[in-house]
Coordinates of C-alpha atoms in Angstrom, one line a residue:
Chain W
M172 CA 0.0 0.0 0.0
K173 CA 1.3 3.4 -0.9
P174 CA 1.6 5.9 2.1
P175 CA -0.5 9.0 1.6
P176 CA 1.6 11.8 -0.1
L177 CA 1.0 14.2 2.8
L178 CA 2.7 11.8 5.3
V179 CA 5.7 11.4 3.0
H180 CA 6.1 15.2 2.9
V181 CA 5.9 15.5 6.6
A182 CA 8.4 12.6 7.1
V183 CA 10.8 14.2 4.7
F184 CA 10.4 17.6 6.4
I185 CA 11.0 16.2 9.9
G186 CA 14.0 14.3 8.6
A187 CA 15.5 17.4 7.0
A188 CA 14.9 19.4 10.2
L189 CA 16.6 16.7 12.3
I190 CA 19.6 16.7 10.0
A191 CA 19.9 20.4 10.1
A192 CA 19.6 20.5 13.9
Y193 CA 22.3 17.9 14.2
A194 CA 24.6 19.7 11.8
S195 CA 24.2 23.0 13.7
A196 CA 24.8 21.3 17.0
A197 CA 28.0 19.9 15.6
E198 CA 29.1 23.4 14.7
E199 CA 27.9 25.0 18.0
G200 CA 31.0 24.6 20.3
G201 CA 32.4 21.7 18.3
A202 CA 35.3 21.8 15.8
P203 CA 34.4 24.4 13.2
R204 CA 33.9 23.4 9.6
A205 CA 36.6 24.8 7.2
G206 CA 35.4 28.1 5.7
S207 CA 32.5 28.6 8.2
P208 CA 32.1 32.0 9.9
R209 CA 33.2 30.4 13.2
Y210 CA 36.3 28.9 11.6
R211 CA 37.2 32.3 10.2
E212 CA 36.6 33.9 13.6
L213 CA 38.7 31.3 15.5
V214 CA 41.6 31.6 13.1
H215 CA 41.4 35.4 13.4
I216 CA 41.4 35.2 17.2
V217 CA 44.4 32.9 17.4
R218 CA 46.4 34.9 14.8
Q219 CA 45.6 38.4 16.1
D220 CA 44.6 38.2 19.8
C221 CA 46.7 35.2 20.9
G222 CA 49.3 36.9 18.6
S223 CA 49.4 39.9 21.0
C224 CA 51.6 37.8 23.2
H225 CA 52.6 34.8 21.1
G226 CA 53.4 36.8 17.9
L227 CA 51.5 37.3 14.7
T228 CA 53.6 34.4 13.2
L229 CA 53.2 32.5 16.5
A230 CA 57.0 32.5 16.8
G231 CA 56.7 33.8 20.4
G232 CA 56.7 37.1 22.3
L233 CA 55.9 37.6 26.0
G234 CA 54.3 34.1 25.6
P235 CA 56.2 31.1 24.2
A236 CA 56.3 30.1 20.5
L237 CA 53.3 28.1 19.3
T238 CA 54.8 26.7 16.1
P239 CA 54.7 23.0 15.2
G240 CA 58.3 22.7 16.1
A241 CA 57.9 24.3 19.5
L242 CA 54.8 22.2 20.4
A243 CA 56.2 18.9 19.1
G244 CA 56.0 16.2 21.8
K245 CA 53.8 18.3 24.1
P246 CA 50.7 16.4 25.3
A247 CA 47.7 17.9 23.5
D248 CA 45.3 17.6 26.5
S249 CA 47.5 19.8 28.7
L250 CA 47.7 22.4 25.9
V251 CA 43.9 22.3 25.7
A252 CA 43.7 22.7 29.5
T253 CA 46.0 25.7 29.2
I254 CA 43.8 27.4 26.6
V255 CA 40.6 26.8 28.6
G256 CA 41.9 27.4 32.1
G257 CA 44.9 29.6 31.6
R258 CA 48.2 29.1 33.5
P259 CA 48.2 30.6 37.0
G260 CA 51.3 32.6 37.8
T261 CA 51.9 33.5 34.2
P262 CA 50.1 36.1 32.0
M263 CA 48.2 33.3 30.1
P264 CA 44.5 34.0 30.8
P265 CA 41.7 31.4 30.7
F266 CA 39.7 31.4 27.5
V267 CA 36.7 29.6 29.0
G268 CA 33.6 31.3 27.7
I269 CA 35.4 32.5 24.6
V270 CA 36.3 29.1 23.1
S271 CA 34.7 25.7 24.0
E272 CA 36.8 22.8 25.0
A273 CA 36.2 21.1 21.6
E274 CA 37.3 24.3 19.8
A275 CA 40.4 24.5 22.0
G276 CA 41.2 20.9 21.0
W277 CA 40.8 21.9 17.3
I278 CA 43.1 25.0 17.9
V279 CA 45.8 22.8 19.4
D280 CA 45.5 20.3 16.6
Q281 CA 45.8 23.1 14.0
L282 CA 48.8 24.7 15.9
M283 CA 50.6 21.3 15.8
R284 CA 50.0 21.0 12.0
G285 CA 50.9 24.7 11.3
F286 CA 48.1 27.1 11.9
P287 CA 46.0 28.4 9.0
A288 CA 46.6 32.0 7.6
D289 CA 44.2 34.7 8.8
G290 CA 41.5 35.6 6.4
G291 CA 40.5 38.8 8.3
A292 CA 37.7 39.5 10.6
G293 CA 35.0 39.1 8.0
A294 CA 32.1 41.5 7.3
P295 CA 30.7 43.5 10.3
A296 CA 28.1 41.5 12.2
H297 CA 25.3 44.0 12.0
Chain U
M219 CA 97.5 58.0 -38.0
S220 CA 94.3 58.4 -39.8
L221 CA 93.7 61.6 -41.7
Q222 CA 90.1 60.9 -42.3
P223 CA 87.7 63.6 -41.0
A224 CA 85.6 62.6 -38.0
R225 CA 82.2 61.3 -39.2
L226 CA 79.2 62.9 -37.8
A227 CA 76.0 60.9 -37.2
P228 CA 73.4 61.1 -39.9
T229 CA 70.9 63.9 -39.8
V230 CA 68.0 61.6 -39.0
L231 CA 69.8 60.3 -35.8
W232 CA 70.4 63.9 -34.7
A233 CA 66.7 64.6 -35.2
I234 CA 66.0 61.9 -32.5
L235 CA 69.0 62.6 -30.2
L236 CA 68.7 66.3 -29.9
P237 CA 65.1 66.5 -28.6
A238 CA 66.0 63.6 -26.2
I239 CA 68.9 65.5 -24.8
V240 CA 66.8 68.6 -24.4
V241 CA 64.1 66.7 -22.5
L242 CA 66.7 65.0 -20.2
L243 CA 68.5 68.2 -19.4
S244 CA 65.3 70.0 -18.6
A245 CA 64.2 67.2 -16.3
C246 CA 67.4 67.8 -14.3
G247 CA 66.3 71.3 -13.8
T248 CA 63.1 70.5 -12.0
L249 CA 63.3 68.9 -8.6
P250 CA 62.1 65.3 -8.3
Q251 CA 58.8 65.2 -6.4
E252 CA 60.3 63.8 -3.2
T253 CA 62.7 66.6 -2.7
R254 CA 60.0 69.3 -3.0
L255 CA 60.2 71.4 0.2
R256 CA 57.9 70.6 3.1
G257 CA 58.1 70.5 6.9
T258 CA 57.8 67.3 8.9
G259 CA 55.8 68.6 11.9
D260 CA 52.5 67.2 10.8
L261 CA 53.8 63.9 9.5
G262 CA 53.4 60.4 11.0
V263 CA 53.3 56.7 10.3
V264 CA 50.5 54.1 10.6
I265 CA 51.7 50.5 11.0
E266 CA 50.0 48.1 8.6
R267 CA 50.9 45.2 10.8
A268 CA 50.1 42.2 8.7
D269 CA 51.7 43.4 5.5
G270 CA 55.1 44.6 6.9
R271 CA 54.3 48.1 5.6
V272 CA 53.8 51.6 7.0
Q273 CA 51.7 54.4 5.6
V274 CA 53.3 57.9 5.7
V275 CA 50.5 60.2 6.7
E276 CA 50.0 64.0 7.3
T277 CA 47.5 65.4 9.8
S278 CA 46.9 68.8 8.3
G279 CA 44.9 67.4 5.4
R280 CA 44.4 64.0 7.0
S281 CA 45.9 62.2 4.0
V282 CA 48.1 59.2 3.2
L283 CA 51.2 60.5 1.4
A284 CA 52.9 57.2 0.6
R285 CA 53.4 53.6 1.7
V286 CA 56.8 52.0 2.5
N287 CA 57.1 48.2 2.2
G288 CA 59.6 45.6 3.3
L289 CA 59.7 46.2 7.0
G290 CA 59.2 42.6 8.1
D291 CA 56.9 41.3 10.9
L292 CA 55.3 44.4 12.3
S293 CA 53.1 42.8 15.0
H294 CA 53.7 44.9 18.1
A295 CA 55.7 47.4 16.1
S296 CA 56.7 50.7 17.6
V297 CA 58.3 53.8 16.3
V298 CA 60.6 56.6 17.5
F299 CA 61.6 59.7 15.4
S300 CA 64.8 61.5 14.7
R301 CA 64.9 64.9 16.4
D302 CA 64.3 66.7 13.1
G303 CA 61.2 64.6 12.5
R304 CA 62.5 63.3 9.1
Y305 CA 63.2 59.7 10.0
A306 CA 61.0 57.1 11.6
Y307 CA 62.9 54.2 13.3
V308 CA 60.5 51.3 13.1
F309 CA 61.0 48.4 15.5
G310 CA 59.5 45.1 14.3
R311 CA 58.6 42.0 16.2
D312 CA 61.2 40.0 14.2
G313 CA 64.1 42.1 15.5
G314 CA 64.1 44.3 12.4
L315 CA 65.1 48.0 12.9
T316 CA 64.2 50.1 9.8
K317 CA 65.0 53.7 9.3
V318 CA 62.3 55.2 7.1
D319 CA 62.8 58.6 5.4
L320 CA 59.3 60.2 5.6
L321 CA 60.2 62.9 3.0
T322 CA 61.2 60.4 0.3
A323 CA 59.1 57.6 1.6
S324 CA 62.0 55.2 1.3
I325 CA 64.1 52.9 3.5
A326 CA 67.2 54.8 4.6
G327 CA 68.7 51.8 6.5
R328 CA 67.7 48.5 7.9
V329 CA 69.3 45.9 10.3
V330 CA 67.9 42.7 11.8
Q331 CA 69.2 43.1 15.3
G332 CA 67.4 40.5 17.3
G333 CA 65.2 37.5 17.2
N334 CA 62.2 38.8 19.0
S335 CA 61.9 42.5 19.7
I336 CA 59.4 44.7 21.5
G337 CA 60.3 48.3 20.7
G338 CA 62.9 51.0 21.2
A339 CA 63.9 54.5 22.2
I340 CA 66.1 57.3 21.0
S341 CA 68.6 59.2 23.1
Q342 CA 68.2 62.8 24.4
D343 CA 70.7 64.1 21.8
G344 CA 69.1 62.0 19.0
R345 CA 72.3 60.2 18.1
I346 CA 71.6 56.8 19.6
V347 CA 68.7 54.4 18.9
V348 CA 68.2 51.6 21.3
A349 CA 66.2 48.4 20.8
Q350 CA 64.7 46.3 23.6
N351 CA 64.6 42.6 22.9
Y352 CA 62.9 39.5 24.3
E353 CA 65.2 37.2 22.3
P354 CA 68.1 37.5 23.0
G355 CA 67.1 39.3 26.2
G356 CA 68.7 42.7 26.5
I357 CA 69.2 46.0 24.8
K358 CA 71.2 47.0 21.8
A359 CA 72.3 50.5 20.9
F360 CA 72.8 51.8 17.4
D361 CA 74.2 54.9 15.7
A362 CA 71.1 56.8 14.6
D363 CA 72.8 57.9 11.3
T364 CA 74.3 54.6 10.2
L365 CA 72.5 52.0 12.3
E366 CA 75.9 50.6 13.2
L367 CA 76.0 48.7 16.5
I368 CA 77.4 50.7 19.3
A369 CA 76.7 48.6 22.3
D370 CA 75.1 45.2 23.2
V371 CA 74.0 45.0 26.8
P372 CA 72.6 41.6 27.7
A373 CA 69.9 41.4 30.4
A374 CA 71.8 38.6 32.2
Y375 CA 70.6 37.7 35.7
G376 CA 71.2 35.0 38.3
N377 CA 74.1 32.6 38.2
E378 CA 73.0 30.3 35.4
G379 CA 73.6 32.6 32.5
R380 CA 69.9 33.3 32.0
R381 CA 68.7 36.4 30.1
S382 CA 65.5 38.2 30.8
K383 CA 63.0 39.6 28.4
V384 CA 63.3 43.4 28.4
V385 CA 60.2 45.7 28.6
G386 CA 59.4 49.3 29.3
L387 CA 62.4 50.9 27.7
A388 CA 62.5 54.7 27.9
D389 CA 65.1 57.4 27.3
L390 CA 66.3 59.6 30.2
P391 CA 68.2 62.9 30.2
G392 CA 72.0 62.4 29.8
N393 CA 71.8 59.8 27.0
R394 CA 70.8 57.2 29.6
F395 CA 68.2 54.5 29.0
I396 CA 65.9 52.9 31.6
Y397 CA 64.2 49.5 31.2
S398 CA 62.7 46.6 33.1
L399 CA 63.4 42.9 33.2
F400 CA 60.2 40.8 33.1
D401 CA 61.9 37.6 34.2
A402 CA 64.4 39.0 36.7
G403 CA 62.0 41.6 38.3
E404 CA 64.5 44.4 38.0
I405 CA 64.8 47.9 36.7
R406 CA 68.1 48.8 35.0
I407 CA 69.6 52.1 33.8
T408 CA 72.3 52.0 31.1
D409 CA 74.3 55.1 30.7
L410 CA 75.5 55.5 27.1
S411 CA 77.0 59.0 27.5
D412 CA 80.4 57.4 26.7
R413 CA 79.0 55.5 23.7
G414 CA 81.4 52.6 23.6
K415 CA 81.4 52.0 27.4
P416 CA 77.9 51.4 28.7
V417 CA 77.6 51.6 32.5
T418 CA 74.5 49.8 34.0
Q419 CA 72.9 50.2 37.4
T420 CA 70.4 47.7 38.7
F421 CA 67.4 48.1 41.0
A422 CA 65.1 45.5 42.5
A423 CA 61.6 46.2 41.1
G424 CA 59.1 43.4 42.0
R425 CA 57.5 40.5 40.3
Q426 CA 57.0 40.5 36.5
P427 CA 57.2 44.1 35.3
Y428 CA 55.3 44.1 32.0
D429 CA 55.7 47.7 30.8
A430 CA 56.7 51.1 32.1
L431 CA 56.6 54.9 31.5
V432 CA 58.7 57.9 32.3
T433 CA 56.9 61.1 33.4
P434 CA 57.1 64.0 30.9
D435 CA 59.9 65.7 32.9
G436 CA 62.0 62.6 32.9
R437 CA 62.0 62.4 36.7
H438 CA 59.9 59.4 37.6
Y439 CA 59.9 55.9 36.1
I440 CA 56.9 53.7 36.8
A441 CA 56.8 50.0 36.0
G442 CA 53.6 48.1 36.0
L443 CA 53.9 44.7 37.8
F444 CA 51.9 41.7 36.5
G445 CA 52.9 39.4 39.4
E446 CA 52.2 41.9 42.2
D447 CA 49.3 44.1 43.3
G448 CA 51.1 47.5 42.9
L449 CA 53.5 49.4 40.7
A450 CA 57.3 50.1 41.1
M451 CA 58.3 53.7 41.0
L452 CA 61.9 55.1 40.8
D453 CA 62.7 58.7 41.5
L454 CA 65.5 59.4 39.0
W455 CA 66.5 62.6 40.8
Q456 CA 67.3 60.5 43.8
P457 CA 67.8 56.9 42.5
E458 CA 69.9 56.1 45.6
K459 CA 66.5 55.9 47.5
G460 CA 65.7 52.8 45.4
V461 CA 62.3 51.6 44.1
R462 CA 59.2 52.6 45.9
K463 CA 56.0 50.6 45.6
I464 CA 53.0 52.7 44.8
L465 CA 49.2 51.8 44.8
S466 CA 50.1 48.6 46.7
G467 CA 47.1 46.3 47.2
Y468 CA 45.0 48.1 44.6
G469 CA 43.3 44.7 43.9
R470 CA 42.1 44.7 47.5
G471 CA 42.7 40.9 47.7
E472 CA 40.0 40.1 45.1
Q473 CA 40.5 37.5 42.5
P474 CA 42.0 39.3 39.4
L475 CA 39.9 39.2 36.2
P476 CA 41.5 37.6 33.2
V477 CA 43.9 39.9 31.2
F478 CA 43.6 39.1 27.5
K479 CA 46.1 41.8 26.5
M480 CA 48.8 43.4 28.6
P481 CA 48.2 47.1 29.2
H482 CA 50.7 49.6 27.7
L483 CA 52.1 52.2 30.0
R484 CA 54.1 54.0 27.3
G485 CA 52.0 56.7 25.9
W486 CA 51.2 57.7 29.5
A487 CA 48.5 59.8 30.9
V488 CA 50.1 62.3 33.3
A489 CA 47.9 65.3 33.5
G490 CA 47.2 68.1 36.1
G491 CA 49.5 66.6 38.8
R492 CA 48.0 63.2 38.5
A493 CA 48.9 60.0 36.7
Y494 CA 46.2 57.8 35.2
L495 CA 47.2 54.1 35.2
P496 CA 45.5 51.0 33.9
A497 CA 44.8 48.5 36.7
I498 CA 45.8 45.0 35.8
G499 CA 43.1 42.3 36.4
R500 CA 40.6 45.0 37.2
H501 CA 38.3 47.0 35.0
E502 CA 39.6 50.2 36.5
V503 CA 41.8 53.2 35.8
L504 CA 43.8 54.1 38.9
V505 CA 44.5 57.8 39.7
V506 CA 47.6 58.7 41.6
D507 CA 48.8 62.1 42.8
T508 CA 52.3 62.7 41.4
D509 CA 53.4 64.7 44.4
T510 CA 52.5 62.3 47.1
W511 CA 52.2 59.1 45.0
Q512 CA 49.0 58.3 46.9
E513 CA 45.9 57.0 45.3
V514 CA 43.4 59.8 44.8
G515 CA 40.7 57.9 42.9
R516 CA 39.8 55.0 40.7
I517 CA 37.5 55.0 37.7
A518 CA 35.4 52.0 36.8
V519 CA 35.7 51.4 33.0
K520 CA 34.1 49.0 30.6
S521 CA 36.9 46.3 30.5
Q522 CA 40.6 45.7 31.0
P523 CA 42.2 49.0 29.9
V524 CA 45.1 48.8 27.5
F525 CA 46.1 52.4 26.6
V526 CA 45.2 55.2 29.0
M527 CA 46.2 58.4 27.2
A528 CA 45.9 62.0 28.1
R529 CA 44.8 64.5 25.5
P530 CA 47.8 66.9 25.2
D531 CA 46.0 69.6 27.2
G532 CA 45.3 67.1 30.0
R533 CA 41.6 67.9 30.2
E534 CA 40.6 64.4 29.0
V535 CA 42.0 60.9 29.2
W536 CA 41.0 58.4 26.5
V537 CA 41.0 54.7 27.3
N538 CA 40.8 51.6 25.0
F539 CA 40.4 48.0 26.0
A540 CA 41.6 44.4 25.7
F541 CA 40.0 41.7 23.6
P542 CA 37.1 40.9 23.5
D543 CA 35.9 44.4 24.4
N544 CA 38.4 46.2 22.0
G545 CA 35.6 47.8 20.0
W546 CA 35.0 50.3 22.8
V547 CA 36.7 53.6 23.8
Q548 CA 35.9 55.6 26.9
V549 CA 36.6 59.2 27.7
V550 CA 37.4 60.3 31.2
D551 CA 36.9 63.9 32.4
T552 CA 40.0 64.8 34.5
M553 CA 38.2 67.3 36.6
S554 CA 35.3 65.1 37.8
L555 CA 37.0 61.7 37.2
G556 CA 33.8 60.6 35.6
I557 CA 33.2 58.9 32.2
T558 CA 31.9 61.6 29.8
D559 CA 31.6 59.4 26.7
T560 CA 31.5 55.8 25.6
L561 CA 32.3 55.3 22.0
Q562 CA 32.4 52.5 19.4
P563 CA 34.8 53.9 16.8
G564 CA 35.3 50.5 15.0
R565 CA 36.2 46.9 15.5
A566 CA 39.5 46.1 17.4
I567 CA 40.7 49.6 18.3
L568 CA 44.4 48.9 18.9
H569 CA 45.9 52.3 19.3
M570 CA 45.1 56.0 19.6
E571 CA 47.3 59.0 18.8
F572 CA 46.5 62.6 19.4
T573 CA 47.5 65.3 16.9
P574 CA 50.3 67.5 18.4
R575 CA 47.9 70.0 20.1
G576 CA 45.1 67.5 20.6
E577 CA 42.2 68.8 18.5
E578 CA 41.9 65.3 16.9
V579 CA 42.7 61.8 17.8
W580 CA 43.4 59.1 15.3
L581 CA 42.3 55.5 16.1
S582 CA 43.3 52.3 14.3
A583 CA 40.3 49.9 13.8
R584 CA 42.2 46.8 12.9
D585 CA 39.3 44.5 12.0
D586 CA 37.6 47.2 9.9
N587 CA 40.9 47.8 8.0
R588 CA 40.7 51.5 8.6
V589 CA 41.9 54.5 10.6
V590 CA 39.2 56.8 12.0
V591 CA 39.7 60.4 13.1
Y592 CA 37.7 61.9 15.9
D593 CA 37.3 65.5 16.9
T594 CA 38.2 65.6 20.6
K595 CA 35.7 68.5 21.3
S596 CA 32.6 66.9 19.9
H597 CA 33.8 63.3 20.2
R598 CA 32.4 62.7 16.7
Q599 CA 34.1 61.1 13.8
V600 CA 35.4 63.6 11.2
A601 CA 37.3 61.4 8.8
Q602 CA 38.4 57.9 8.0
F603 CA 40.7 56.2 5.5
D604 CA 41.7 52.6 4.5
A605 CA 44.6 50.9 6.1
A606 CA 45.3 47.2 6.1
S607 CA 45.1 45.8 9.6
P608 CA 46.3 49.0 11.2
S609 CA 47.9 48.9 14.7
G610 CA 50.3 51.7 16.0
I611 CA 49.8 55.3 14.9
F612 CA 52.8 57.6 15.6
F613 CA 53.2 61.3 14.9
T614 CA 56.5 63.2 14.6
S615 CA 55.6 65.4 17.6
R616 CA 56.9 62.5 19.6
A617 CA 60.4 63.5 18.5
A618 CA 60.5 66.3 21.0
R619 CA 59.2 64.4 24.0
T620 CA 61.1 62.5 26.7
G621 CA 59.9 58.9 26.9
F622 CA 58.7 58.7 23.4

């Protein structure tokens, strides 16, 4: 027996909505998709604002170098903890509330591979 | 020996050569554009930090005169000027020191003097330029004309051959330079009056000095401390008295707020017998009396202050902020110590520079890729122009001021 056409439409609609919700949940606080606005924003924050102390090329400044060579062999989870919680007794502040733990994990992963170039801040939000 | 008469070129060739010669000779008679006469008092540079470039600007017509490329990594770049205001010495993050001729918009000299550098200063007589370095930790002095190395003074401390990052470098009367050692917790004065033979004095400062300023008269040096609740002050008229802590315990034992960008003390706000200083880990500007060095007030501001700068007449103090609140600027009234204006001049306001007499202030909006110009009476924007990722703005009026 063929299902009624209206039911098919509703099922497809609900299915699509669920997929969309899942996809946006993955983006929300998770690792950003390459090219997404949040990706662009995180790259910009690391290059420019982390760069205030670690250098625009991440070769170091008041803070240590964050180049693949400098980070080689360092445990990723302690680097993630440093980003999220800061490092007491040093000028490294906690970025909790600014980046999620998953985003911090993505940043550490990218730093270890050689961080992407900054594409600018993007268009104004308003 | 040949008796043949010298052969002249054919007439057709002369028809081409003669007009060419005339044109070339007449070109020699008119001055090339760059040597056309002009003063330097209204000139300045804007750092385009991501592109290793500076814009040469003039404040009378608010225009960009030229761009100069090839200056290396200009993140955290700073600039001092020759005493005639013609040359800008640009200190890059990568240790590059570039002497830029503002009149010809060209590079007059360049050395890569360190691995990781944080700025510089110029001597009272204008003959010595000094760079302060994180790596290798120390200061290096150069001849202002030739950029030849005069002296290399390592910031060595302890017994294990360690070298400290140097911050807060400023010039003092008598061709002396004062600076702080972030890792060693010291203030040092290096006397370069006998150029080849630097003599250095050391003072204990406190934990983790992060930047410093010298008062306009060159008498007091104040270093901000990251690792302590207070600032270190040295009276340079009586250095034998040693460092005195001022504003001790300004945090009142409270948990400090996160500091996403270190405040800058250079570019000070000393006005009307008071110094206005950014608190660290608190969203406040601290006000101290420069006679007694006692706290006379504190001003609650929007976020962690980075630059706290007095308008040249001292009537107002302008404040910008650390990430993520760096789109805001607040104006403090120095009579009432109240906030008179809260502005949003653009995204990521990294620096502010007042015109020499303070009728305008230029602000760099990094994330909008532009410089905006505000009238300081109306607090309204009066002009703007494009600049790629602008950071520091420096006008030649700094050439005549101690500590700049």
